[in-house]
Amino acid sequence: QKEVEQDPGPLSVPEGAIVSLNCTYSNSAFQYFMWYRQYSRKGPELLMYTYSSGNKEDGRFTAQVDKSSKYISLFIRDSQPSDSATYLCAMRPTGGFKTIFGAGTRLFVKA
Amino acid sequence: DSGVTQTPKHLITATGQRVTLRCSPRSGDLSVYWYQQSLDQGLQFLIQYYNGEERAKGNILERFSAQQFPDLHSELNLSSLELGDSALYFCASRTSGDNSPLHFGNGTRLTVT
């Protein structure tokens, strides 16, 4: 079993839809949670960075962490065609050197 | 722009050859990480350096090695290349302390023919 599970998709939605992306994990030591966006042939770009449980909002993006369920989510409101990319969840324990990534979910937003 | 610079962008070489990938971290970042991304494996951690010293190793093959120089740039050396080594290789850096995420460069696309 992988430490971080993420459905690879693809996920296709119409423009303006609310998108929900999710990851589950098995290591209860993970404390730092990240979401990255990766466009084709580019490096992963940091979108959201949260510590422990709770919500964080930044513009159209909201990240949620539920440590009791070992489940994290990224919501994208009013999705745009420019949001079409691969979204990677990532996490790391306190004091840990290694950041573990999910497989990434490919998102397509249709105009 | 993340501030992490990787060169070259593309590399095409033959099996059995050796190549060197270069990374300059963000200004002030002491930690450099190398990741491999292939279609079927996702982002796989290879190795981490902190201020010139190796800190952690992941799924790095013995044919691969890395180092970080006094000016903090890092090089990843891949030798005896095989077709299966074709992938995107990313470098990432972050500042010291727990509360800092990774920032990635745009990668080097390696094609082994």
Short mmCIF file of C-alpha atoms in Angstrom, two decimals:
data_model
loop_
_atom_site.label_atom_id
_atom_site.label_comp_id
_atom_site.label_asym_id
_atom_site.label_seq_id
_atom_site.Cartn_x
_atom_site.Cartn_y
_atom_site.Cartn_z
CA GLN A 1 0.00 0.00 0.00
CA LYS A 2 1.29 3.43 -0.93
CA GLU A 3 1.77 6.03 1.80
CA VAL A 4 -0.29 8.53 -0.17
CA GLU A 5 -3.19 7.55 -2.41
CA GLN A 6 -4.58 9.87 -5.07
CA ASP A 7 -6.98 9.03 -7.88
CA PRO A 8 -5.16 9.77 -11.16
CA GLY A 9 -8.39 10.65 -12.97
CA PRO A 10 -8.76 12.13 -15.48
CA LEU A 11 -11.44 14.41 -14.10
CA SER A 12 -13.37 16.46 -16.65
CA VAL A 13 -15.67 19.31 -15.59
CA PRO A 14 -17.42 22.23 -17.31
CA GLU A 15 -16.17 25.75 -16.82
CA GLY A 16 -17.55 27.32 -13.64
CA ALA A 17 -17.92 24.02 -11.78
CA ILE A 18 -16.63 23.39 -8.28
CA VAL A 19 -13.82 20.84 -8.37
CA SER A 20 -12.99 18.55 -5.49
CA LEU A 21 -9.62 16.77 -5.42
CA ASN A 22 -8.69 14.37 -2.66
CA CYS A 23 -5.90 12.30 -1.15
CA THR A 24 -5.76 9.76 1.62
CA TYR A 25 -2.67 8.78 3.55
CA SER A 26 -1.58 6.14 6.01
CA ASN A 27 1.21 7.77 8.02
CA SER A 28 -0.23 9.57 11.05
CA ALA A 29 3.08 11.42 11.48
CA PHE A 30 2.39 13.65 8.48
CA GLN A 31 1.90 17.21 9.68
CA TYR A 32 2.61 19.40 6.66
CA PHE A 33 0.28 19.15 3.67
CA MET A 34 0.70 20.69 0.26
CA TRP A 35 -1.03 20.93 -3.07
CA TYR A 36 0.94 21.50 -6.23
CA ARG A 37 -0.28 22.26 -9.74
CA GLN A 38 1.73 20.95 -12.67
CA TYR A 39 1.21 22.03 -16.24
CA SER A 40 2.50 19.85 -19.04
CA ARG A 41 6.30 19.93 -19.35
CA LYS A 42 6.63 22.24 -16.34
CA GLY A 43 7.70 21.78 -12.74
CA PRO A 44 5.17 21.43 -9.91
CA GLU A 45 4.04 24.84 -8.66
CA LEU A 46 3.06 25.26 -5.01
CA LEU A 47 -0.62 26.17 -4.61
CA MET A 48 -1.46 25.62 -0.97
CA TYR A 49 0.53 24.80 2.16
CA THR A 50 -1.10 23.88 5.46
CA TYR A 51 -0.03 22.61 8.82
CA SER A 52 -2.01 19.99 10.76
CA SER A 53 -5.81 19.97 10.55
CA GLY A 54 -8.13 22.70 9.37
CA ASN A 55 -9.00 24.80 6.35
CA LYS A 56 -7.06 27.35 4.37
CA GLU A 57 -8.44 29.56 1.65
CA ASP A 58 -6.61 31.46 -1.07
CA GLY A 59 -8.74 33.04 -3.75
CA ARG A 60 -10.67 30.33 -5.58
CA PHE A 61 -8.74 27.57 -3.79
CA THR A 62 -9.56 25.97 -0.43
CA ALA A 63 -7.47 23.27 1.19
CA GLN A 64 -8.89 21.05 3.92
CA VAL A 65 -7.07 18.63 6.18
CA ASP A 66 -8.83 16.03 8.31
CA LYS A 67 -6.12 14.26 10.27
CA SER A 68 -8.57 12.03 12.12
CA SER A 69 -9.62 10.52 8.79
CA LYS A 70 -6.19 10.89 7.16
CA TYR A 71 -7.85 12.73 4.30
CA ILE A 72 -7.01 15.98 2.55
CA SER A 73 -8.94 17.90 -0.09
CA LEU A 74 -8.48 20.77 -2.49
CA PHE A 75 -11.54 22.65 -3.74
CA ILE A 76 -11.45 24.89 -6.77
CA ARG A 77 -14.38 27.27 -7.15
CA ASP A 78 -15.49 28.77 -10.46
CA SER A 79 -13.08 26.53 -12.35
CA GLN A 80 -11.48 27.94 -15.51
CA PRO A 81 -9.95 26.26 -18.57
CA SER A 82 -6.60 27.60 -17.31
CA ASP A 83 -7.02 25.34 -14.26
CA SER A 84 -6.56 22.32 -16.54
CA ALA A 85 -3.44 20.65 -15.17
CA THR A 86 -2.28 17.81 -12.96
CA TYR A 87 -2.79 18.41 -9.24
CA LEU A 88 -0.42 16.69 -6.83
CA CYS A 89 -0.96 16.34 -3.12
CA ALA A 90 2.14 16.11 -0.95
CA MET A 91 2.90 15.70 2.72
CA ARG A 92 5.76 15.54 5.18
CA PRO A 93 6.15 14.74 8.89
CA THR A 94 7.52 17.21 11.42
CA GLY A 95 11.31 17.02 11.30
CA GLY A 96 11.14 14.82 8.22
CA PHE A 97 13.37 15.38 5.24
CA LYS A 98 11.31 13.63 2.62
CA THR A 99 8.14 14.99 1.06
CA ILE A 100 5.88 12.24 -0.25
CA PHE A 101 3.73 12.92 -3.29
CA GLY A 102 0.50 11.43 -4.53
CA ALA A 103 0.31 10.18 -8.10
CA GLY A 104 -1.49 13.35 -9.23
CA THR A 105 -4.98 13.90 -10.62
CA ARG A 106 -5.35 15.15 -14.19
CA LEU A 107 -8.05 17.83 -14.40
CA PHE A 108 -9.66 19.09 -17.57
CA VAL A 109 -11.94 22.13 -17.43
CA LYS A 110 -14.00 22.46 -20.59
CA ALA A 111 -14.96 25.91 -21.90
CA ASP B 1 9.05 31.67 -11.47
CA SER B 2 10.08 29.50 -8.50
CA GLY B 3 13.67 30.74 -8.49
CA VAL B 4 15.05 27.21 -8.96
CA THR B 5 17.03 26.85 -12.19
CA GLN B 6 17.73 23.58 -13.95
CA THR B 7 19.88 22.93 -16.98
CA PRO B 8 19.70 21.57 -19.56
CA LYS B 9 15.98 21.53 -20.35
CA HIS B 10 16.28 18.56 -22.67
CA LEU B 11 18.86 15.84 -23.02
CA ILE B 12 18.92 13.05 -25.57
CA THR B 13 21.57 10.39 -25.24
CA ALA B 14 22.24 6.74 -25.96
CA THR B 15 22.18 3.73 -23.68
CA GLY B 16 25.37 3.22 -21.72
CA GLN B 17 26.25 6.90 -21.68
CA ARG B 18 26.68 9.26 -18.73
CA VAL B 19 25.03 12.64 -18.24
CA THR B 20 25.10 15.42 -15.66
CA LEU B 21 22.07 17.47 -14.66
CA ARG B 22 22.55 20.79 -12.93
CA CYS B 23 20.44 22.68 -10.42
CA SER B 24 20.74 26.10 -8.82
CA PRO B 25 18.48 26.46 -5.78
CA ARG B 26 16.53 29.56 -4.75
CA SER B 27 18.67 32.25 -3.21
CA GLY B 28 19.19 31.43 0.45
CA ASP B 29 17.94 27.84 0.29
CA LEU B 30 20.43 25.37 1.71
CA SER B 31 18.49 22.18 0.92
CA VAL B 32 18.34 20.64 -2.52
CA TYR B 33 16.18 17.67 -3.43
CA TRP B 34 16.18 15.56 -6.59
CA TYR B 35 13.07 13.82 -7.85
CA GLN B 36 12.40 11.59 -10.84
CA GLN B 37 9.03 11.71 -12.58
CA SER B 38 7.98 9.06 -15.05
CA LEU B 39 4.54 8.31 -16.44
CA ASP B 40 3.99 5.16 -14.43
CA GLN B 41 5.79 6.08 -11.21
CA GLY B 42 4.85 9.65 -10.41
CA LEU B 43 7.27 11.84 -8.48
CA GLN B 44 9.88 9.66 -6.81
CA PHE B 45 12.34 11.08 -4.29
CA LEU B 46 15.95 10.35 -5.15
CA ILE B 47 18.23 12.23 -2.79
CA GLN B 48 18.55 15.32 -0.59
CA TYR B 49 21.53 17.53 0.22
CA TYR B 50 21.77 20.16 2.91
CA ASN B 51 24.60 22.70 2.80
CA GLY B 52 26.87 20.34 0.92
CA GLU B 53 26.12 17.17 2.85
CA GLU B 54 23.92 14.25 1.88
CA ARG B 55 20.92 14.14 4.23
CA ALA B 56 18.53 11.54 2.90
CA LYS B 57 18.35 8.93 0.18
CA GLY B 58 15.31 7.59 -1.54
CA ASN B 59 14.95 5.22 -4.45
CA ILE B 60 18.22 6.24 -6.08
CA LEU B 61 20.00 3.66 -8.19
CA GLU B 62 23.67 2.91 -7.59
CA ARG B 63 24.35 4.14 -11.14
CA PHE B 64 23.15 7.59 -10.03
CA SER B 65 25.03 9.97 -7.78
CA ALA B 66 24.73 13.57 -6.72
CA GLN B 67 26.65 16.28 -4.98
CA GLN B 68 26.14 19.81 -3.71
CA PHE B 69 28.92 22.32 -4.11
CA PRO B 70 30.04 25.16 -1.81
CA ASP B 71 28.03 27.67 -3.86
CA LEU B 72 25.00 25.39 -3.14
CA HIS B 73 24.34 24.37 -6.71
CA SER B 74 23.86 20.65 -7.15
CA GLU B 75 24.56 18.11 -9.85
CA LEU B 76 22.92 14.76 -10.48
CA ASN B 77 25.08 12.30 -12.37
CA LEU B 78 23.45 9.42 -14.21
CA SER B 79 25.70 6.74 -15.66
CA SER B 80 25.37 3.51 -17.66
CA LEU B 81 22.07 4.85 -18.84
CA GLU B 82 19.23 2.49 -19.70
CA LEU B 83 16.05 3.05 -21.68
CA GLY B 84 14.09 2.99 -18.43
CA ASP B 85 15.97 6.01 -17.13
CA SER B 86 14.08 8.20 -19.58
CA ALA B 87 12.08 10.56 -17.39
CA LEU B 88 11.74 14.09 -16.11
CA TYR B 89 14.25 14.93 -13.40
CA PHE B 90 13.29 17.72 -11.04
CA CYS B 91 15.30 19.65 -8.55
CA ALA B 92 13.61 21.38 -5.64
CA SER B 93 14.87 23.54 -2.82
CA ARG B 94 13.54 24.83 0.47
CA THR B 95 14.68 26.95 3.38
CA SER B 96 15.69 25.54 6.74
CA GLY B 97 13.13 24.68 9.37
CA ASP B 98 9.97 22.65 9.31
CA ASN B 99 7.62 25.31 8.05
CA SER B 100 8.82 25.54 4.47
CA PRO B 101 7.57 23.72 1.38
CA LEU B 102 9.52 22.55 -1.65
CA HIS B 103 9.91 24.84 -4.65
CA PHE B 104 10.59 23.10 -7.94
CA GLY B 105 12.51 23.93 -11.06
CA ASN B 106 11.11 23.15 -14.50
CA GLY B 107 13.05 19.95 -14.80
CA THR B 108 15.35 18.24 -17.26
CA ARG B 109 13.69 15.90 -19.72
CA LEU B 110 16.02 12.97 -20.34
CA THR B 111 15.48 10.70 -23.30
CA VAL B 112 17.66 7.60 -23.58
CA THR B 113 17.63 5.98 -27.02
#
